[in-house]
mmCIF file of C-alpha atoms in Angstrom:
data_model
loop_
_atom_site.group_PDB
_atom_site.id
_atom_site.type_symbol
_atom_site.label_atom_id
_atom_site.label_comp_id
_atom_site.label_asym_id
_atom_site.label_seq_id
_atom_site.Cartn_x
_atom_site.Cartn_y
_atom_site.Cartn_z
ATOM 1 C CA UNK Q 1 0.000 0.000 0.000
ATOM 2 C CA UNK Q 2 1.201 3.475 -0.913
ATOM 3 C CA UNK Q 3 0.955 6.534 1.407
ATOM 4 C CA UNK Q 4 -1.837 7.648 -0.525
ATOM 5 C CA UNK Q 5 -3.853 4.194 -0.761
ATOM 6 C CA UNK Q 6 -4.066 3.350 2.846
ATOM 7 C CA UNK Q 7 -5.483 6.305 4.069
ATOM 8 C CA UNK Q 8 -8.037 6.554 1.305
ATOM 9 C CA UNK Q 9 -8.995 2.767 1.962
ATOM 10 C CA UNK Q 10 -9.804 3.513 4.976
ATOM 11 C CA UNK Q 11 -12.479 6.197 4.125
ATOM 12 C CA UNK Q 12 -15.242 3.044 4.435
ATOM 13 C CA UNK Q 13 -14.425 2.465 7.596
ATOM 14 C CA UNK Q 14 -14.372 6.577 8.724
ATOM 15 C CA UNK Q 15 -17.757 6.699 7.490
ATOM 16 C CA UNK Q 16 -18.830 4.107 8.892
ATOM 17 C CA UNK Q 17 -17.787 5.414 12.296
ATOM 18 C CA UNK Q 18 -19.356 8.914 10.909
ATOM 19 C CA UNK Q 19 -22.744 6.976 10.722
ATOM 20 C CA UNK Q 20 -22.791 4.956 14.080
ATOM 21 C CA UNK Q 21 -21.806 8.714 15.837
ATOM 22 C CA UNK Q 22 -24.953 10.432 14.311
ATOM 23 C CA UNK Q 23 -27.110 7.111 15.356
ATOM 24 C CA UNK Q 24 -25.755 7.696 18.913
ATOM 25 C CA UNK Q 25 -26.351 11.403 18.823
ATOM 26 C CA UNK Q 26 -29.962 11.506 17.553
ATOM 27 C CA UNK Q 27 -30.546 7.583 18.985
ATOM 28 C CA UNK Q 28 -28.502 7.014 21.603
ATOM 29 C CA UNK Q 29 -27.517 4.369 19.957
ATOM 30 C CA UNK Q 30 -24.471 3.689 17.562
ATOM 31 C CA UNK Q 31 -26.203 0.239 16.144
ATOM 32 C CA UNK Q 32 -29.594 1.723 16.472
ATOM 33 C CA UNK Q 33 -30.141 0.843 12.464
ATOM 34 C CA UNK Q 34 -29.385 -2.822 13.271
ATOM 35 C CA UNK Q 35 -31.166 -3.465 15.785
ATOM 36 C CA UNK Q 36 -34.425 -2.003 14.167
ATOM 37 C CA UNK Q 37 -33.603 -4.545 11.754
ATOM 38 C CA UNK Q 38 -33.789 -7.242 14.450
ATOM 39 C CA UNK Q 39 -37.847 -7.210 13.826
ATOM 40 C CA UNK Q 40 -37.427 -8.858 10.629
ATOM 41 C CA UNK Q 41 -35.089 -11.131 11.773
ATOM 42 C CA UNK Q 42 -32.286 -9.245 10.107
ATOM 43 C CA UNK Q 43 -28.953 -9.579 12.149
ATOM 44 C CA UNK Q 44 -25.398 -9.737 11.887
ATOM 45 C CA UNK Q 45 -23.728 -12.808 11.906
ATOM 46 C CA UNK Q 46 -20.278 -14.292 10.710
ATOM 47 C CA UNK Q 47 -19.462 -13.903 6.860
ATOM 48 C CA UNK Q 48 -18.797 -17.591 7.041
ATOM 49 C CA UNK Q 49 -22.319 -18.923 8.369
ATOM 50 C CA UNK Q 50 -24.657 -17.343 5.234
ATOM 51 C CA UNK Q 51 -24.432 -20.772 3.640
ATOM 52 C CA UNK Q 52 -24.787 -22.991 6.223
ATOM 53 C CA UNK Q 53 -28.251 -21.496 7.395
ATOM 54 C CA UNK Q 54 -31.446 -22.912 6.945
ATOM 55 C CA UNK Q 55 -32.137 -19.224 4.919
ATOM 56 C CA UNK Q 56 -29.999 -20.951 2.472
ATOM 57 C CA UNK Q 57 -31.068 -24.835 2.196
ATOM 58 C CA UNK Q 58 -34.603 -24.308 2.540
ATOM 59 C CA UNK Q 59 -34.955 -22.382 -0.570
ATOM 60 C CA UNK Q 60 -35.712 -24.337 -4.035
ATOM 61 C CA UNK Q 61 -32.461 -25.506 -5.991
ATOM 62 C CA UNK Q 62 -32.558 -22.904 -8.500
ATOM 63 C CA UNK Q 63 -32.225 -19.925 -5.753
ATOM 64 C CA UNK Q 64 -29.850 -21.769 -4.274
ATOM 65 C CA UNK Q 65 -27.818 -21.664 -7.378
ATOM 66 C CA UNK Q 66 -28.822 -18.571 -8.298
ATOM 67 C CA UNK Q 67 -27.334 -16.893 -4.623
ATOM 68 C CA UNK Q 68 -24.187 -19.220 -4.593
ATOM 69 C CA UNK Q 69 -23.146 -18.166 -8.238
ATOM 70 C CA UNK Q 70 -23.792 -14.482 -7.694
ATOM 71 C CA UNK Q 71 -21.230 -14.839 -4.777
ATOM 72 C CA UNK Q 72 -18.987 -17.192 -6.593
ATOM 73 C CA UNK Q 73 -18.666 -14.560 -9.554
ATOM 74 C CA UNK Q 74 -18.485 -11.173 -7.166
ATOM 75 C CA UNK Q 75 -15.687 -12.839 -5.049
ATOM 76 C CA UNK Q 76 -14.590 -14.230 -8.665
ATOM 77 C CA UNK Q 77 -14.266 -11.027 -10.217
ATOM 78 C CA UNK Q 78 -12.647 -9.167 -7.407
ATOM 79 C CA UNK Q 79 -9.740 -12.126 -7.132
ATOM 80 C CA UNK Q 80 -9.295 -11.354 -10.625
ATOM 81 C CA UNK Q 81 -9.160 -7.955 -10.011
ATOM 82 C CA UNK Q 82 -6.722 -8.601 -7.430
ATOM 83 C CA UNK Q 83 -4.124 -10.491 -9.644
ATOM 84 C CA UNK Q 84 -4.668 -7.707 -12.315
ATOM 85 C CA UNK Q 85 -3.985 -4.812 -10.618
ATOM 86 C CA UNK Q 86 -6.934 -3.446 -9.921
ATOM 87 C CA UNK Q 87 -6.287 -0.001 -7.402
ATOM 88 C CA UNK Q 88 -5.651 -1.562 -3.565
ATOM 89 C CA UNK Q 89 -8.080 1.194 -2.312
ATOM 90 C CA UNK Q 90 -11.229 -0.466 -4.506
ATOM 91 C CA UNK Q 91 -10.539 -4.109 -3.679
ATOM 92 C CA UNK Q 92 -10.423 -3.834 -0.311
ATOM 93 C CA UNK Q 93 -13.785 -1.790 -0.764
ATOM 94 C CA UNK Q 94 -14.767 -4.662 -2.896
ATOM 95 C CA UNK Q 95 -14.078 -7.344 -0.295
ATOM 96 C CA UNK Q 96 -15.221 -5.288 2.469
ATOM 97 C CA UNK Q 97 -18.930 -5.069 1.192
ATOM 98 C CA UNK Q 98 -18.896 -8.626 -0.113
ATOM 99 C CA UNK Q 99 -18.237 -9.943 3.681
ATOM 100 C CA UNK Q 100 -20.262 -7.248 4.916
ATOM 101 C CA UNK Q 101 -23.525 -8.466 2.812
ATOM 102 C CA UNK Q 102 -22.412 -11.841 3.747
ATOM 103 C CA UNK Q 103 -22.852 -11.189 7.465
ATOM 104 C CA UNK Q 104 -26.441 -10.447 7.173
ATOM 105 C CA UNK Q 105 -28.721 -12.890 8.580
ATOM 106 C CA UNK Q 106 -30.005 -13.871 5.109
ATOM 107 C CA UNK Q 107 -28.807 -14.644 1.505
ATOM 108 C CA UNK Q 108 -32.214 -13.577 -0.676
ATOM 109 C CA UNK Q 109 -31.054 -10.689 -1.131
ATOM 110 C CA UNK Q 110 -27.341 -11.366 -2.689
ATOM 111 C CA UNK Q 111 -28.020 -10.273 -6.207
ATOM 112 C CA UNK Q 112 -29.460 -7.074 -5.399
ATOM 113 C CA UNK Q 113 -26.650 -6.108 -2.917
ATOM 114 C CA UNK Q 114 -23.955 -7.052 -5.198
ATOM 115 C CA UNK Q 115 -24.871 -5.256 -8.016
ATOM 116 C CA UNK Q 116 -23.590 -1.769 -6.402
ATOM 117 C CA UNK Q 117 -20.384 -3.387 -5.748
ATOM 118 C CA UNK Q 118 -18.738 -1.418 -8.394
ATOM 119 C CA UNK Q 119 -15.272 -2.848 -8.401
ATOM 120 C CA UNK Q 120 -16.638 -6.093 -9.828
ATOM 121 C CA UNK Q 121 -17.070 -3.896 -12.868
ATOM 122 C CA UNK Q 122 -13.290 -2.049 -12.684
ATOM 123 C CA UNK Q 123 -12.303 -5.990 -12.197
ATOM 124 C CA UNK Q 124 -14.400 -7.119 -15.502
ATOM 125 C CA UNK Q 125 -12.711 -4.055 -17.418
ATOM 126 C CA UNK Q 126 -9.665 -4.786 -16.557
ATOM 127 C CA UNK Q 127 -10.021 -8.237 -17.821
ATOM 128 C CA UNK Q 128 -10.982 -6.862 -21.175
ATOM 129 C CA UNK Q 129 -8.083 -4.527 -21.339
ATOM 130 C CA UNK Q 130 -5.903 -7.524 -20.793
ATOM 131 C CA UNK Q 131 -7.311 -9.736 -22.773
ATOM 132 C CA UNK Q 132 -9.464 -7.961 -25.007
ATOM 133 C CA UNK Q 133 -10.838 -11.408 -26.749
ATOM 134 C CA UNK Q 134 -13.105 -11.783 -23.707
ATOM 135 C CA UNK Q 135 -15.116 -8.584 -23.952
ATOM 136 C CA UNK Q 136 -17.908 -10.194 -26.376
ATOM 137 C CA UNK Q 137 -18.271 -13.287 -23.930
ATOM 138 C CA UNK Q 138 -18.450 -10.786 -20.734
ATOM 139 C CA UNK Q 139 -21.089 -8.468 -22.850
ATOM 140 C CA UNK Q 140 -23.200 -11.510 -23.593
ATOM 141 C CA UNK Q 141 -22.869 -12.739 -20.692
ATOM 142 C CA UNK Q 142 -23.983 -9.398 -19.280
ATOM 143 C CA UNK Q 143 -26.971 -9.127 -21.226
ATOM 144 C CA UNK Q 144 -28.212 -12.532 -20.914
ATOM 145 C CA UNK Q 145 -27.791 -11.999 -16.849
ATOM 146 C CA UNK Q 146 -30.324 -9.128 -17.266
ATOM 147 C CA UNK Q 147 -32.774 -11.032 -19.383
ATOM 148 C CA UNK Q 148 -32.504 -13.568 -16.847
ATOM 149 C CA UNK Q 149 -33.252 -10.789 -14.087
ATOM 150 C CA UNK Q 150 -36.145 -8.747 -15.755
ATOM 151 C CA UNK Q 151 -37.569 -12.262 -16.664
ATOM 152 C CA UNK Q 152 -37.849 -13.287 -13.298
ATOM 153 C CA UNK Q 153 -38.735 -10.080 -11.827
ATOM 154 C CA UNK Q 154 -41.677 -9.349 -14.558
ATOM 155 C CA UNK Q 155 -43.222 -13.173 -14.019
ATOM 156 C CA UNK Q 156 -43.420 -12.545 -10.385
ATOM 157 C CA UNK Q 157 -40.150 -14.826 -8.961
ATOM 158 C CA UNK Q 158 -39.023 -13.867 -6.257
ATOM 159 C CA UNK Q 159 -36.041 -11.668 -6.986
ATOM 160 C CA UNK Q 160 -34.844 -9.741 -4.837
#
């Protein structure tokens, strides 16, 4: 890490901290936002664990695949990203949500989280500038990903 990068990676973290202070100040409460999510049976809970829940093998087999690939390609492309380069300051931004997401009490809601995960993206550019064959797969691929999504979504799946 450079003098610049790990002060700028750590700007998550700082606003983070930011957040919990105002939640104290108007709350009283640093966490107050996760324990109102407590009545949904939202909580945090180690990254590890999201798989091994009955949230996960209780649903059919195609969420199941549908949740373990989305996580198999974010952490996918961000490895990638990792071994090409991609700026310390947005993998470690990358990785941070990822285990963050994973922490929630649930895994329904994987697709929709990691879509805003923007260094998945950087990571799938960079992949095209280095090998610049694989931009027609990863546009297909792309496109037939949000077929797939506005499919589901517009027949009533649950996709969320």
């Amino acid at each position: 890490l450079s003098g610049r990068t790990l002060p700028a990676s750590m700007l998550p973290v700082v606003g983070f901290g930011i957040y919990c202070w105002m939640m104290w100040a108007k709350f009283g409460d640093p966490f107050a936002y996760f324990h109102g999510q407590q009545h949904w049976g939202r909580h945090l809970t180690w990254f590890w664990g999201a798989f091994a829940k009955h949230s996960f093998w209780s649903l059919e087999p195609f969420y199941r695949l549908w949740f373990a690939a989305t996580l198999v390609g974010t952490f996918g492309l961000l490895i990638v990203g990792v071994i090409l380069r991609m700026p310390t300051g947005f993998a470690i931004l990358g990785i941070t949500f990822g285990l963050v997401y994973l922490s929630g009490s649930g895994v329904e809601a994987l697709p929709r989280y990691f879509s805003v995960v923007f260094p998945i993206y950087i990571a799938a550019a960079l992949i095209v500038k280095r090998w610049p064959v694989a931009g027609t797969p990863l546009l297909a691929l792309s496109v037939a990903l949000q077929a797939v999504s506005v499919i589901l979504f517009v027949n009533g799946y649950w996709f969320t």
